[in-house]
Amino acid sequence: MSDNILEEIFIKRSQQKKKTSPLNYKERWFVLTQEKIAYYDFDSDKGKRKGLKGSVDLEKIRCVETVQPEINSPQERMYAFQIIYDEGPLYIFSKTEDVRAQWIKKLKEMVRFNKDLMQKYHPCFWVDGVWLCCQQEVKQAMGCKVLDNKNGFTSNLHLSRRRGSRKPLPPTPTEEKAVRPLPPQPPEAPSHSVGMTVIAEYNYTPMSPQDLELRKDEEYTVLEMSDQNWWKARDKNGKEGYIPCNYVVEAEHGLEKFDWYSKNMNRSQAEKLLKTENKDGGFLIRDSSKAGKYTVSLFTKGGGETSGSCRHYNICTTAQGQFYLAEKHHFSSIPELINYHQHNAAGMVSRLKYIVSNRARPPSTAGLGYGVWEIDPHCLTFIKELGNGQFGVVKYGKWQGQHDVAIKMIKEGSMSEDDFIEEAKIMMKLRHENLVQLYGVCTKQRPIYIVTEFLSNGCLLTYLREGLKQHPTTVHLLEMCKDVSEGMAYLESQQYIHRDLAARNCLVDGNGTVKVTDFGLSRYVLDDEYTSSAGSKFPVRWSPPEVLLYCKFSSKSDIWAYGVLLWEVYTLGRLPYERLNNTEIVDQVSRGLRLYRPQLANEKVYSIMSRCWLEKADDRPTFQELALTVQDLLYELQ
Ligand code: ADP
Ligand code: MG
């Protein structure tokens, strides 16, 4: 027994080596030794191991990673991990996050010098002939997510977060070139684990009795991560409670407490933030696209450019571990380096004059407190009416007198309420910066209320038609499209179908960021005019042939609608197929008619639209691909 490094009873999923073999889940006794990971049948009454059922030689392992739980997966299958070897993935479910982390860590350590370690993997399951993360239908298809190399994969010397075949970077001092960042990923961080120390980026005042207060820049220990949005944590005084996990960052480098450090920010987010601040010399430090490195992003109005532009400088390291920027002034720490360049440009376009921080406004939480989805209507104050929709009046108000919210008051008879209330629990867990956050529901009274994040610039369609203060730039239009593509890529990664994507179902916040709303809601509408494809309110103009003809909804029908939404953006809110009525549209679109190229859209943008409108649903791109394409176009423009 002493040879056994780890032993544990896990649930194992059948491997579906053939497309038709059934999916099943069995408890097995797993044993890890120096050579292999083996699993056995066992007698649960006597607690004894029985016959060997299978094993994988450690030297054949090419990757060990977590797997995202499927939506609606039962509690015992929340903590999955995968061991990938030549026969594909072996899926194993642990009872707790801790045990999973322990096994992954150990396995990674043991296989780190293996040949053929993978650089990309699939973060979601392979089920019935398709990868849930990227919808590819070939089991051997290359992974769609680049592995985080922090976890022991040190032999991957060439592992790079850069994609595409761009020129290599020039020798230092370097100015970071426009490279394509990774596609948007579901909010999941494989390196996070129970026991880690995090630092609060924002203050958080408890909203439910189970919550723990967060004070900006203070440290907390994470005790439990079973909920994807709310972690249990302990503060320095030993007080415990739940915290919104998007309010904290892992304390890894000691930089987290500096306002100039924006961890988890990519190049385009940095550019957007710096441009919004619009201050000459505005700067921030972010993680570079190269793992373990940092980049200074700096906004300048110099050089005769009226609108200003962003420069990106990599922080370089000498062989002795000293840091330097554009010129060779060496420092033993990054804060010292920043301090120096706050006073000296020393090779950059300007000195670092103003700290631009993403911490000015806290992000939305997934619900108003841990485990809270039923909201007490007495905590709501109604301030003004925002509009009238399919379900009735929508109002702007405050929750507990201080948090902005939008409240949909559901007209009686307009919604199948019980079904929606069930679904709301799942919707609450969806959290992305380009999705309008559902905060909760008031269901103990009639009419019921749906409480969501409030976006001060209202509906995107109205914003396009009348809200743009000046003629929009191509960058601005494309940024709106990018926002939507990222929100949708997240929904796609969660296998969630929107079913009614259109400019009228997107909202714009005070910074001009576009967020998608009303996802999945159409399933609960009680109105034949809206739900039947022959009805007058059915979104015929946003629907692909397979929806119009066979009501076949999928992420690919959302893609079609996204193409139409692009068209709405580039026509500043015109009605698609203006001159046709619904019957004519069904007829002509199924015979191949497509929308024309809007004047503001160049060929590249129009070719994206056209790909969304391919006849065969499978030929259309995924949102993940679209988000990358749009991002690339944005870089070309800047
Ligand atoms: P429904 O989906 O029930 O048809 P809408 O979502 O279209 O209703 O809401 C009607 C109007 O209310 C929208 O056009 C928009 O102007 C406003 N509105 C809805 N939700 C919000 C929100 N979260 N923030 C700001 N305005 C909103
Ligand atoms: Mg709506």
XYZ file of C-alpha atoms and ligand atoms in Angstrom:
666
model
C 0.000 0.000 0.000
C 2.904 2.302 0.648
C 3.299 2.715 -3.122
C -0.032 4.428 -3.331
C 0.436 8.156 -3.557
C -3.264 9.067 -3.452
C -6.463 7.079 -3.085
C -10.007 8.278 -3.353
C -13.492 7.233 -4.365
C -14.606 9.288 -7.321
C -17.392 9.127 -9.849
C -16.070 8.186 -13.278
C -17.857 8.944 -16.502
C -17.960 6.322 -19.232
C -15.537 7.270 -21.961
C -17.861 7.188 -24.967
C -15.120 5.856 -27.159
C -17.795 5.173 -29.740
C -20.285 7.870 -30.575
C -23.167 5.558 -29.754
C -21.928 4.138 -26.461
C -24.089 5.293 -23.566
C -23.099 7.860 -20.991
C -22.985 6.509 -17.486
C -21.462 7.496 -14.183
C -20.050 4.953 -11.728
C -18.323 5.189 -8.417
C -14.812 3.804 -8.635
C -11.922 3.500 -6.242
C -9.041 5.461 -7.764
C -5.438 4.790 -6.868
C -2.503 6.882 -7.979
C 0.968 5.285 -7.981
C 4.310 6.333 -9.459
C 3.427 4.558 -12.714
C -0.292 4.827 -13.237
C -3.696 5.923 -12.184
C -5.912 2.855 -11.783
C -9.563 2.491 -10.880
C -11.311 -0.385 -9.221
C -14.751 -1.663 -8.471
C -15.410 -1.760 -4.734
C -17.725 -3.060 -2.088
C -19.234 -0.008 -0.477
C -20.554 -1.929 2.562
C -17.246 -3.443 3.512
C -15.238 -0.528 2.184
C -13.065 -2.959 0.234
C -11.484 -2.670 -3.164
C -12.471 -5.261 -5.772
C -11.509 -5.921 -9.397
C -9.427 -3.563 -11.526
C -11.602 -1.781 -14.082
C -9.019 0.204 -15.948
C -5.890 2.312 -15.740
C -3.888 4.981 -17.500
C -0.094 4.972 -17.575
C 1.161 8.290 -16.292
C 3.670 8.573 -19.124
C 0.811 8.636 -21.619
C -0.913 11.561 -19.986
C -0.893 14.742 -22.054
C -2.948 17.060 -19.890
C -4.702 17.240 -16.534
C -7.229 20.006 -16.053
C -10.544 20.921 -14.481
C -13.736 20.628 -16.531
C -16.593 23.094 -16.276
C -19.703 21.541 -14.801
C -22.600 21.259 -17.182
C -25.573 23.516 -16.573
C -27.963 21.717 -14.220
C -25.366 19.150 -13.281
C -26.168 17.416 -9.993
C -24.223 18.408 -6.890
C -22.059 15.263 -6.947
C -20.808 16.150 -10.407
C -19.782 19.742 -9.789
C -16.030 19.182 -9.427
C -14.881 17.451 -12.551
C -11.410 17.013 -13.867
C -10.037 15.397 -16.973
C -7.039 13.277 -17.647
C -6.256 13.399 -21.336
C -4.190 10.640 -22.897
C -4.091 9.092 -26.349
C -7.528 7.565 -25.983
C -9.149 10.868 -25.202
C -10.320 12.377 -21.928
C -11.061 10.393 -18.805
C -13.606 12.388 -16.801
C -13.563 12.095 -13.044
C -15.807 13.838 -10.512
C -14.582 14.679 -7.067
C -16.850 15.353 -4.097
C -15.082 18.526 -3.142
C -13.040 21.284 -4.681
C -10.165 20.586 -2.280
C -9.724 16.964 -3.250
C -9.953 17.825 -6.922
C -7.285 20.508 -6.521
C -5.066 18.085 -4.634
C -5.278 15.418 -7.352
C -4.771 17.841 -10.181
C -1.767 19.368 -8.510
C -0.190 16.005 -7.818
C -0.872 14.651 -11.288
C 0.458 17.777 -12.970
C 3.594 17.514 -10.929
C 4.083 13.873 -11.888
C 3.530 14.302 -15.629
C 5.252 17.602 -16.097
C 8.153 16.180 -18.077
C 5.985 14.004 -20.306
C 6.387 14.178 -24.047
C 3.591 15.723 -26.116
C 2.009 17.740 -23.350
C -0.877 19.673 -24.772
C -0.889 23.432 -25.052
C -4.609 23.680 -25.596
C -7.482 21.756 -24.147
C -11.255 21.679 -24.063
C -12.617 23.294 -20.888
C -16.029 21.594 -21.266
C -17.167 18.026 -21.813
C -17.255 15.912 -24.924
C -20.861 14.718 -25.050
C -22.627 12.753 -27.749
C -20.219 13.625 -30.489
C -19.612 17.288 -29.751
C -17.316 19.423 -27.619
C -19.632 21.582 -25.539
C -17.118 24.410 -25.356
C -16.477 24.979 -29.053
C -19.118 22.824 -30.743
C -16.477 21.002 -32.762
C -17.615 17.539 -33.713
C -14.299 15.755 -33.985
C -13.104 14.239 -30.758
C -9.458 14.759 -31.707
C -10.081 18.428 -32.543
C -7.439 20.622 -31.004
C -8.437 22.232 -27.731
C -10.040 25.649 -27.827
C -8.473 27.036 -24.675
C -4.807 27.689 -24.031
C -3.564 26.021 -20.884
C -2.537 28.122 -18.011
C 1.089 27.161 -17.619
C 1.308 28.119 -13.979
C 0.461 24.663 -12.799
C 3.606 22.785 -13.275
C 3.739 22.454 -17.040
C 7.229 23.772 -17.054
C 8.357 21.620 -19.941
C 6.210 23.617 -22.324
C 8.940 26.065 -23.090
C 7.186 27.366 -26.138
C 3.842 27.719 -24.559
C 2.624 31.079 -25.587
C -0.583 32.947 -25.094
C -0.135 34.595 -28.465
C -2.130 33.349 -31.353
C -1.719 33.695 -35.066
C 1.564 33.864 -36.902
C 2.698 37.369 -36.321
C 6.261 38.518 -36.354
C 8.244 37.698 -33.238
C 8.757 40.522 -30.830
C 11.834 42.679 -31.346
C 14.539 42.495 -28.731
C 14.061 44.635 -25.671
C 13.250 47.410 -25.053
C 9.955 46.378 -26.512
C 6.761 48.044 -27.336
C 4.092 45.419 -27.338
C 2.686 44.742 -30.781
C -0.989 44.376 -31.447
C -1.566 40.704 -30.978
C -4.731 38.832 -30.747
C -5.603 38.052 -27.144
C -7.344 34.881 -26.137
C -11.017 34.524 -26.896
C -13.353 35.373 -24.068
C -13.473 32.574 -21.603
C -16.033 31.529 -19.099
C -15.161 32.956 -15.692
C -13.166 30.072 -14.437
C -9.681 30.059 -13.112
C -8.098 26.671 -12.797
C -5.269 27.959 -10.657
C -7.597 29.246 -7.954
C -7.919 27.027 -4.965
C -9.251 26.891 -1.483
C -6.794 28.319 1.004
C -5.482 31.022 -1.304
C -5.123 34.606 -0.190
C -7.045 37.229 -2.104
C -7.064 41.012 -2.000
C -10.255 43.058 -2.245
C -10.295 45.380 -5.249
C -13.472 47.080 -4.036
C -15.316 47.674 -0.812
C -18.295 45.400 -0.390
C -21.036 46.029 2.145
C -22.830 42.817 3.102
C -26.209 42.561 1.430
C -27.323 39.370 3.165
C -26.592 38.193 6.720
C -24.327 35.437 5.381
C -22.066 37.879 3.549
C -18.695 39.150 4.735
C -17.705 42.795 4.441
C -14.803 43.545 2.098
C -12.469 46.469 2.548
C -10.483 47.548 -0.451
C -6.831 46.404 -0.441
C -7.246 44.090 2.560
C -6.406 40.392 2.463
C -8.820 37.508 2.874
C -8.437 33.735 2.915
C -10.727 31.726 0.667
C -12.387 28.847 2.531
C -14.849 27.454 0.041
C -15.468 27.869 -3.675
C -18.430 25.627 -4.361
C -20.518 28.482 -5.726
C -19.130 29.967 -8.932
C -19.994 33.535 -7.924
C -19.835 33.612 -4.131
C -16.878 32.298 -2.172
C -16.712 31.747 1.534
C -13.817 33.681 3.023
C -12.232 34.747 6.305
C -10.965 38.215 7.121
C -7.916 39.031 9.239
C -10.027 39.127 12.397
C -11.273 35.599 11.812
C -14.725 36.644 10.673
C -16.209 34.387 8.012
C -18.849 34.839 5.334
C -19.554 34.938 1.634
C -17.976 37.427 -0.769
C -18.632 38.176 -4.444
C -15.647 36.524 -6.125
C -15.445 39.215 -8.814
C -14.544 41.746 -6.084
C -11.261 40.063 -5.194
C -8.083 39.000 -6.966
C -5.592 36.381 -5.953
C -2.681 37.912 -4.073
C 0.150 36.548 -6.165
C 2.682 39.223 -6.876
C 2.119 41.837 -4.211
C 1.027 44.303 -6.904
C -2.659 43.779 -6.276
C -2.875 46.539 -3.722
C -1.710 49.226 -6.143
C -4.418 51.158 -7.923
C -2.313 51.293 -11.081
C -2.336 47.503 -11.339
C -5.290 46.088 -13.260
C -4.960 42.378 -12.999
C -7.047 40.336 -15.453
C -7.269 43.208 -17.904
C -6.414 42.611 -21.542
C -5.094 45.015 -24.105
C -8.383 46.100 -25.588
C -10.020 46.592 -22.203
C -7.041 48.724 -21.200
C -7.338 50.819 -24.339
C -11.022 51.337 -23.826
C -10.557 52.429 -20.234
C -7.667 54.785 -21.046
C -9.624 56.328 -23.915
C -12.682 56.813 -21.750
C -10.581 58.638 -19.151
C -9.041 60.626 -22.023
C -6.150 62.044 -19.995
C -2.718 62.654 -21.498
C -0.318 60.463 -19.560
C -3.086 58.238 -18.182
C -1.624 54.793 -17.465
C -2.119 51.412 -15.908
C -0.132 48.201 -15.482
C -1.678 44.914 -16.553
C -0.621 41.329 -17.031
C 1.093 40.999 -20.364
C -0.169 38.549 -22.951
C 3.074 36.720 -22.105
C 2.506 34.730 -18.944
C 4.264 36.108 -15.900
C 5.138 39.441 -17.542
C 3.654 42.900 -17.173
C 2.791 45.639 -19.609
C 2.442 49.372 -19.078
C -0.416 50.830 -21.119
C -0.116 54.562 -21.587
C -2.454 57.066 -23.227
C -1.010 60.062 -24.983
C -2.393 63.070 -26.758
C 1.012 64.081 -28.040
C 2.254 63.572 -31.575
C -0.390 65.768 -33.154
C -3.113 63.164 -32.768
C -6.277 64.931 -31.730
C -8.094 61.951 -30.285
C -5.072 60.467 -28.548
C -3.688 56.953 -28.749
C -2.446 54.129 -26.566
C 1.075 52.746 -26.311
C 1.969 49.484 -24.652
C 5.392 48.818 -23.139
C 6.549 45.497 -21.786
C 8.324 45.550 -18.464
C 11.568 43.689 -19.086
C 13.717 41.761 -16.665
C 17.485 41.543 -16.604
C 19.328 38.281 -16.014
C 19.772 39.428 -12.415
C 16.008 39.769 -11.962
C 15.913 43.560 -12.159
C 13.095 45.381 -13.909
C 13.288 48.065 -16.563
C 11.079 49.795 -19.093
C 11.983 51.639 -22.247
C 15.501 52.611 -21.232
C 17.923 50.843 -19.031
C 17.160 52.273 -15.651
C 17.046 49.146 -13.525
C 14.940 48.655 -10.398
C 14.629 45.835 -7.975
C 10.836 46.040 -7.853
C 7.996 47.070 -10.123
C 6.578 49.695 -7.722
C 10.009 51.369 -7.703
C 10.101 51.311 -11.475
C 6.625 52.846 -11.712
C 7.546 55.488 -9.187
C 10.590 56.457 -11.272
C 8.602 56.669 -14.503
C 5.895 58.730 -12.839
C 8.566 61.415 -12.883
C 10.647 60.497 -15.935
C 9.479 59.553 -19.418
C 12.924 58.071 -20.121
C 12.184 56.773 -23.601
C 8.413 56.530 -23.456
C 6.091 59.007 -25.201
C 5.395 60.651 -21.864
C 5.907 60.079 -18.175
C 3.217 58.157 -16.308
C 1.058 61.085 -15.215
C -2.326 59.788 -14.092
C -3.279 56.455 -12.628
C -6.265 55.107 -14.498
C -7.985 52.450 -12.453
C -10.772 50.035 -13.239
C -11.659 50.048 -9.588
C -13.641 53.248 -9.633
C -16.991 51.506 -9.907
C -17.620 48.065 -8.454
C -18.992 45.469 -10.891
C -22.387 43.822 -10.550
C -22.747 40.908 -8.193
C -24.610 37.759 -9.182
C -27.585 38.517 -6.963
C -27.926 40.848 -4.013
C -26.037 38.738 -1.495
C -25.049 35.086 -1.278
C -27.892 32.681 -1.953
C -30.378 35.527 -2.308
C -32.655 35.411 -5.272
C -35.965 36.279 -3.666
C -35.907 40.022 -3.069
C -38.094 41.725 -0.488
C -40.170 44.275 -2.457
C -40.117 46.582 0.583
C -36.430 47.129 -0.105
C -37.253 48.622 -3.509
C -37.982 52.282 -4.187
C -39.456 53.161 -7.552
C -38.040 56.285 -9.126
C -39.209 56.534 -12.707
C -40.696 54.601 -15.562
C -38.190 53.491 -18.195
C -40.432 51.980 -20.762
C -43.014 49.413 -21.604
C -42.212 45.986 -22.957
C -43.695 42.627 -23.740
C -44.283 41.920 -20.048
C -45.431 45.371 -19.037
C -43.853 48.362 -17.350
C -40.136 48.596 -16.557
C -39.064 51.013 -13.828
C -35.822 52.446 -12.553
C -35.380 52.311 -8.816
C -33.106 51.690 -5.871
C -32.567 48.611 -3.795
C -32.125 49.506 -0.112
C -32.064 53.121 -1.103
C -28.621 52.982 -2.680
C -28.166 50.399 -5.427
C -29.491 51.229 -8.903
C -31.814 48.577 -10.291
C -34.274 48.106 -13.127
C -37.538 46.439 -12.166
C -39.719 44.623 -14.669
C -43.244 44.413 -13.350
C -44.709 41.357 -15.003
C -48.220 42.006 -16.240
C -50.487 39.183 -15.094
C -51.130 36.616 -17.780
C -48.112 37.682 -19.851
C -45.634 35.092 -18.527
C -45.647 31.459 -17.445
C -44.428 32.505 -14.062
C -43.694 29.224 -12.300
C -41.467 28.029 -15.117
C -39.672 31.344 -15.206
C -39.116 31.380 -11.437
C -37.432 27.966 -11.702
C -35.270 29.198 -14.560
C -34.363 32.414 -12.744
C -32.197 30.415 -10.337
C -30.056 29.337 -13.275
C -30.083 32.748 -14.935
C -28.802 34.319 -11.712
C -25.622 32.323 -12.016
C -24.819 33.698 -15.456
C -22.387 36.532 -14.910
C -20.443 38.430 -17.558
C -19.594 42.079 -18.051
C -21.515 42.101 -21.334
C -24.678 40.529 -19.959
C -27.289 42.483 -18.014
C -27.106 40.912 -14.557
C -30.235 39.381 -13.086
C -30.276 40.302 -9.394
C -33.355 38.448 -8.264
C -37.121 38.222 -8.308
C -40.063 39.202 -6.111
C -42.498 36.326 -6.408
C -44.523 36.527 -3.206
C -46.912 39.059 -4.610
C -48.659 39.849 -7.878
C -47.466 41.232 -10.186
C -44.124 39.519 -9.782
C -41.007 41.614 -10.363
C -37.765 40.821 -12.141
C -34.938 42.906 -10.727
C -31.846 43.500 -12.867
C -28.838 45.703 -13.265
C -29.781 49.223 -14.463
C -28.082 50.678 -17.556
C -28.402 54.406 -17.788
C -28.190 54.746 -21.577
C -31.149 52.435 -22.164
C -31.955 50.311 -25.134
C -29.290 49.939 -27.869
C -31.774 50.398 -30.683
C -32.879 53.804 -29.385
C -29.251 54.677 -28.641
C -28.291 53.935 -32.262
C -31.222 55.882 -33.633
C -31.046 58.966 -31.452
C -28.564 58.616 -28.589
C -25.228 58.981 -30.388
C -24.012 62.488 -29.692
C -21.863 62.739 -32.768
C -21.482 60.713 -35.916
C -20.088 57.412 -34.696
C -16.553 56.383 -35.591
C -15.903 52.958 -37.098
C -14.101 52.054 -33.875
C -17.131 52.946 -31.790
C -19.483 50.870 -33.947
C -17.142 47.913 -33.872
C -16.726 48.176 -30.113
C -20.461 47.804 -29.661
C -20.358 44.687 -31.826
C -17.440 43.353 -29.830
C -19.282 43.838 -26.539
C -22.220 41.827 -27.814
C -19.995 39.095 -29.276
C -18.267 38.624 -25.929
C -21.475 38.446 -23.920
C -22.807 35.958 -26.443
C -19.583 33.908 -26.448
C -20.073 33.513 -22.718
C -23.690 32.395 -23.163
C -22.512 29.993 -25.860
C -19.880 28.577 -23.511
C -22.638 27.930 -20.997
C -24.727 26.280 -23.724
C -27.373 28.917 -23.184
C -29.447 29.976 -26.187
C -30.739 33.540 -26.260
C -33.556 33.067 -28.827
C -34.303 36.761 -29.238
C -31.010 38.546 -29.821
C -31.562 41.952 -31.459
C -30.558 45.565 -30.814
C -33.824 46.065 -28.877
C -32.624 43.413 -26.420
C -29.310 45.063 -25.707
C -28.757 47.946 -23.304
C -26.033 50.577 -23.031
C -24.418 51.662 -19.768
C -23.045 55.048 -18.778
C -19.635 54.265 -20.349
C -21.104 53.169 -23.644
C -20.576 49.471 -22.933
C -23.238 47.313 -24.533
C -24.770 44.410 -22.617
C -27.125 41.704 -23.780
C -30.406 41.250 -21.931
C -33.576 39.135 -21.911
C -31.679 35.913 -22.695
C -33.906 32.861 -22.761
C -36.880 34.915 -21.648
C -38.929 34.373 -24.791
C -39.631 30.809 -23.639
C -41.859 32.181 -20.888
C -43.892 34.616 -22.946
C -47.616 33.830 -23.025
C -48.620 35.460 -26.283
C -49.124 33.488 -29.478
C -48.349 36.531 -31.573
C -44.858 36.461 -30.093
C -44.143 32.763 -29.693
C -45.546 31.334 -32.898
C -43.311 31.873 -35.904
C -46.414 32.928 -37.812
C -47.286 35.508 -35.138
C -46.988 39.218 -35.790
C -44.519 39.767 -32.905
C -42.225 36.831 -33.698
C -38.697 38.111 -34.467
C -38.910 36.967 -38.099
C -36.415 39.597 -39.227
C -33.769 38.137 -36.895
C -34.469 34.462 -37.636
C -32.618 32.012 -39.873
C -34.413 29.674 -42.273
C -34.287 26.690 -39.897
C -36.154 28.683 -37.235
C -38.687 30.082 -39.686
C -39.301 26.661 -41.214
C -38.797 24.187 -38.340
C -38.459 26.267 -35.149
C -34.968 24.873 -34.686
C -33.255 27.155 -32.153
C -29.549 26.794 -31.359
C -26.480 28.900 -30.707
C -26.249 28.992 -34.505
C -29.658 30.647 -34.772
C -28.332 33.196 -32.248
C -25.395 33.680 -34.636
C -27.782 34.557 -37.454
C -29.499 37.076 -35.191
C -26.084 38.495 -34.288
C -25.442 39.121 -37.994
C -28.710 41.043 -38.180
C -27.744 42.952 -35.036
C -24.454 43.957 -36.716
C -26.555 45.205 -39.590
C -28.722 47.226 -37.179
C -25.588 48.756 -35.664
C -24.113 49.705 -39.048
C -27.378 51.190 -40.318
C -27.786 53.077 -37.011
C -30.954 51.238 -36.175
C -32.873 50.675 -39.387
C -35.509 47.997 -39.618
C -34.092 44.932 -41.405
C -35.844 44.158 -44.739
C -37.720 47.454 -44.382
C -39.904 46.998 -47.420
C -40.975 43.421 -46.788
C -43.667 42.051 -44.502
C -43.156 38.926 -42.399
C -44.629 36.498 -44.928
C -42.450 37.900 -47.685
C -39.377 37.643 -45.466
C -39.982 33.961 -44.662
C -40.442 33.264 -48.320
C -37.482 35.240 -49.629
C -34.960 34.494 -46.882
C -35.524 30.774 -47.234
C -34.896 31.243 -50.958
C -31.577 32.953 -50.321
C -32.307 36.672 -49.947
C -29.906 38.464 -47.590
C -29.616 41.992 -46.190
C -27.528 44.461 -48.212
C -24.218 45.946 -47.080
C -24.864 49.083 -45.001
C -22.941 52.144 -46.135
C -20.997 52.399 -42.904
C -19.855 48.760 -43.073
C -16.727 47.965 -45.049
C -16.220 44.681 -46.882
C -14.630 43.019 -43.879
C -17.523 43.862 -41.598
C -20.014 42.794 -44.236
C -18.225 39.503 -44.683
C -18.721 38.818 -40.954
C -22.435 39.481 -41.354
C -22.597 37.262 -44.410
C -20.932 34.371 -42.587
C -23.617 34.629 -39.895
C -26.230 34.219 -42.593
C -24.947 31.044 -44.189
C -27.776 28.767 -45.147
C -26.474 25.757 -43.249
C -26.363 26.406 -39.525
C -23.194 24.326 -39.084
C -21.294 26.488 -41.561
C -21.810 29.606 -39.471
C -19.034 30.624 -37.087
C -19.227 30.313 -33.314
C -19.394 33.372 -31.067
C -15.982 32.511 -29.791
C -14.598 32.796 -33.329
C -16.615 35.936 -34.019
C -15.339 37.637 -30.888
C -11.781 37.033 -32.099
C -12.492 38.254 -35.615
C -14.101 41.435 -34.337
C -11.202 41.957 -31.944
C -8.743 41.585 -34.836
C -10.619 44.148 -36.899
C -10.545 46.551 -33.972
C -6.776 46.188 -33.706
C -6.397 46.861 -37.402
C -8.316 50.100 -36.992
C -6.227 51.337 -34.082
P -39.557 43.502 -22.390
O -38.321 42.706 -22.539
O -40.431 43.128 -21.274
O -40.250 43.612 -23.696
P -37.799 45.642 -22.321
O -36.689 44.892 -21.728
O -37.756 45.881 -23.777
O -39.130 44.948 -21.992
O -37.933 47.006 -21.537
C -38.655 48.117 -22.031
C -37.766 49.349 -22.022
O -37.326 49.623 -20.704
C -36.498 49.159 -22.834
O -36.653 49.530 -24.144
C -35.508 50.067 -22.128
O -35.601 51.363 -22.624
C -35.982 50.053 -20.700
N -35.173 49.103 -19.890
C -35.422 47.795 -19.690
N -34.514 47.245 -18.893
C -33.642 48.216 -18.564
C -32.449 48.274 -17.743
N -31.997 47.184 -17.128
N -31.798 49.429 -17.641
C -32.255 50.520 -18.288
N -33.351 50.545 -19.057
C -34.059 49.410 -19.208
Mg -36.874 42.993 -24.265
